[in-house]
PDB file of C-alpha atoms in Angstrom:
ATOM      1  CA  PRO A   8      91.015 -10.555 149.802  1.00 80.00           C
ATOM      2  CA  VAL A   9      92.513 -13.304 151.976  1.00 89.00           C
ATOM      3  CA  ALA A  10      94.588 -10.904 154.105  1.00 90.00           C
ATOM      4  CA  TRP A  11      91.686  -8.448 154.351  1.00 91.00           C
ATOM      5  CA  VAL A  12      89.244 -11.172 155.422  1.00 92.00           C
ATOM      6  CA  GLN A  13      91.702 -12.388 158.037  1.00 91.00           C
ATOM      7  CA  SER A  14      92.346  -8.852 159.328  1.00 92.00           C
ATOM      8  CA  LYS A  15      88.610  -8.328 159.798  1.00 93.00           C
ATOM      9  CA  GLY A  16      87.928 -11.763 161.282  1.00 93.00           C
ATOM     10  CA  LEU A  17      85.435 -12.562 158.512  1.00 93.00           C
ATOM     11  CA  SER A  18      84.489 -15.834 156.894  1.00 94.00           C
ATOM     12  CA  PRO A  19      86.437 -16.597 153.705  1.00 90.00           C
ATOM     13  CA  LEU A  20      84.999 -15.052 150.552  1.00 90.00           C
ATOM     14  CA  THR A  21      83.793 -17.399 147.846  1.00 91.00           C
ATOM     15  CA  GLY A  22      84.161 -16.555 144.190  1.00 91.00           C
ATOM     16  CA  SER A  23      86.365 -13.503 144.768  1.00 90.00           C
ATOM     17  CA  LEU A  24      89.592 -13.073 142.872  1.00 91.00           C
ATOM     18  CA  ASP A  25      92.769 -12.654 144.881  1.00 91.00           C
ATOM     19  CA  PRO A  26      95.314 -10.376 143.184  1.00 93.00           C
ATOM     20  CA  LEU A  27      98.139 -12.373 144.712  1.00 93.00           C
ATOM     21  CA  ASP A  28      97.077 -15.341 142.610  1.00 94.00           C
ATOM     22  CA  TYR A  29      98.234 -13.220 139.655  1.00 95.00           C
ATOM     23  CA  ARG A  30     101.449 -11.860 141.143  1.00 94.00           C
ATOM     24  CA  ALA A  31     103.585 -13.061 138.218  1.00 94.00           C
ATOM     25  CA  LYS A  32     101.547 -10.893 135.842  1.00 95.00           C
ATOM     26  CA  LEU A  33     101.164  -8.009 138.292  1.00 96.00           C
ATOM     27  CA  HIS A  34     104.906  -7.962 138.898  1.00 94.00           C
ATOM     28  CA  ALA A  35     105.468  -6.358 135.475  1.00 94.00           C
ATOM     29  CA  ILE A  36     102.638  -3.791 135.652  1.00 95.00           C
ATOM     30  CA  ALA A  37     103.427  -0.297 136.964  1.00 96.00           C
ATOM     31  CA  GLN A  38     101.093   0.371 139.883  1.00 96.00           C
ATOM     32  CA  ARG A  39     100.058   3.272 142.089  1.00 96.00           C
ATOM     33  CA  HIS A  40      97.998   2.472 145.163  1.00 96.00           C
ATOM     34  CA  PHE A  41      96.295   5.115 147.267  1.00 96.00           C
ATOM     35  CA  VAL A  42      95.811   4.310 150.922  1.00 96.00           C
ATOM     36  CA  GLY A  43      93.849   6.460 153.337  1.00 96.00           C
ATOM     37  CA  ASN A  44      95.518   7.226 156.625  1.00 95.00           C
ATOM     38  CA  ALA A  45      92.063   7.132 158.254  1.00 96.00           C
ATOM     39  CA  ASP A  46      90.658   4.222 156.234  1.00 95.00           C
ATOM     40  CA  GLU A  47      89.318   1.660 158.679  1.00 94.00           C
ATOM     41  CA  VAL A  48      88.257  -0.765 155.938  1.00 95.00           C
ATOM     42  CA  ILE A  49      91.524  -1.122 154.003  1.00 94.00           C
ATOM     43  CA  ALA A  50      94.337  -0.490 156.450  1.00 92.00           C
ATOM     44  CA  PRO A  51      97.651   0.928 155.177  1.00 93.00           C
ATOM     45  CA  ALA A  52      99.378  -2.212 156.474  1.00 93.00           C
ATOM     46  CA  LEU A  53      97.326  -4.357 154.071  1.00 94.00           C
ATOM     47  CA  VAL A  54      98.475  -2.303 151.099  1.00 95.00           C
ATOM     48  CA  ARG A  55     102.098  -2.476 152.231  1.00 95.00           C
ATOM     49  CA  GLY A  56     101.725  -6.242 152.692  1.00 95.00           C
ATOM     50  CA  TYR A  57     100.392  -6.571 149.167  1.00 95.00           C
ATOM     51  CA  ALA A  58     103.356  -4.572 147.852  1.00 95.00           C
ATOM     52  CA  ARG A  59     105.824  -6.834 149.678  1.00 95.00           C
ATOM     53  CA  LYS A  60     104.178  -9.964 148.322  1.00 95.00           C
ATOM     54  CA  VAL A  61     103.689  -8.909 144.704  1.00 95.00           C
ATOM     55  CA  GLN A  62     107.195  -7.381 144.439  1.00 93.00           C
ATOM     56  CA  ALA A  63     106.227  -5.311 141.405  1.00 94.00           C
ATOM     57  CA  GLN A  64     109.015  -3.796 139.333  1.00 94.00           C
ATOM     58  CA  CYS A  65     107.299  -0.423 139.714  1.00 96.00           C
ATOM     59  CA  LEU A  66     104.903   0.152 142.591  1.00 95.00           C
ATOM     60  CA  GLN A  67     104.117   3.394 144.373  1.00 95.00           C
ATOM     61  CA  ILE A  68     102.031   3.659 147.531  1.00 95.00           C
ATOM     62  CA  VAL A  69     100.593   7.102 148.173  1.00 95.00           C
ATOM     63  CA  GLU A  70      99.255   7.674 151.677  1.00 95.00           C
ATOM     64  CA  VAL A  71      96.541  10.297 151.585  1.00 95.00           C
ATOM     65  CA  ASN A  72      94.309  12.086 154.058  1.00 95.00           C
ATOM     66  CA  ALA A  73      91.229   9.930 153.480  1.00 96.00           C
ATOM     67  CA  THR A  74      88.717   7.618 155.046  1.00 96.00           C
ATOM     68  CA  HIS A  75      87.284   4.695 153.127  1.00 95.00           C
ATOM     69  CA  HIS A  76      84.534   6.948 151.781  1.00 96.00           C
ATOM     70  CA  ASP A  77      86.067  10.399 151.531  1.00 96.00           C
ATOM     71  CA  GLY A  78      89.296  11.903 150.277  1.00 95.00           C
ATOM     72  CA  TYR A  79      90.333   9.644 147.426  1.00 95.00           C
ATOM     73  CA  ALA A  80      88.827  11.862 144.718  1.00 95.00           C
ATOM     74  CA  ARG A  81      91.108  14.725 145.807  1.00 93.00           C
ATOM     75  CA  ALA A  82      94.106  12.391 145.785  1.00 93.00           C
ATOM     76  CA  TRP A  83      93.236  11.101 142.326  1.00 94.00           C
ATOM     77  CA  ALA A  84      92.910  14.661 141.032  1.00 95.00           C
ATOM     78  CA  ALA A  85      96.327  15.511 142.462  1.00 93.00           C
ATOM     79  CA  PHE A  86      98.180  12.419 141.209  1.00 93.00           C
ATOM     80  CA  SER A  87      96.392  11.085 138.127  1.00 92.00           C
ATOM     81  CA  GLN A  88      98.435  13.116 135.647  1.00 93.00           C
ATOM     82  CA  GLN A  89     101.786  12.493 137.356  1.00 94.00           C
ATOM     83  CA  PRO A  90     104.063   9.615 136.374  1.00 95.00           C
ATOM     84  CA  ILE A  91     104.273   6.737 138.817  1.00 95.00           C
ATOM     85  CA  ASN A  92     107.286   7.013 141.104  1.00 91.00           C
ATOM     86  CA  CYS A  93     108.835   3.575 140.767  1.00 88.00           C
ATOM     87  CA  GLY A  94     111.072   4.146 143.757  1.00 72.00           C
ATOM     88  CA  GLY A  95     108.323   4.452 146.312  1.00 55.00           C
TER      89      GLY A  95
END
């Protein structure tokens, strides 16, 4: 949340968990993150920044045709049964 709050010029959140505080644990968990190419709330750059910081052993970012409110269900349907591509 820290990077997101800063990117939006918002006041710091109180009581919210920051995934980067758990990067040692997240490092070992295989992850797939969907990012919408038209998402104006969670920008693709934020997701890529998270990936760089957490340095997970297996992390895949899938850029999809989606806004913050539409398009992710189609992406989930297309990818949910596929193994995570640890190379990308």
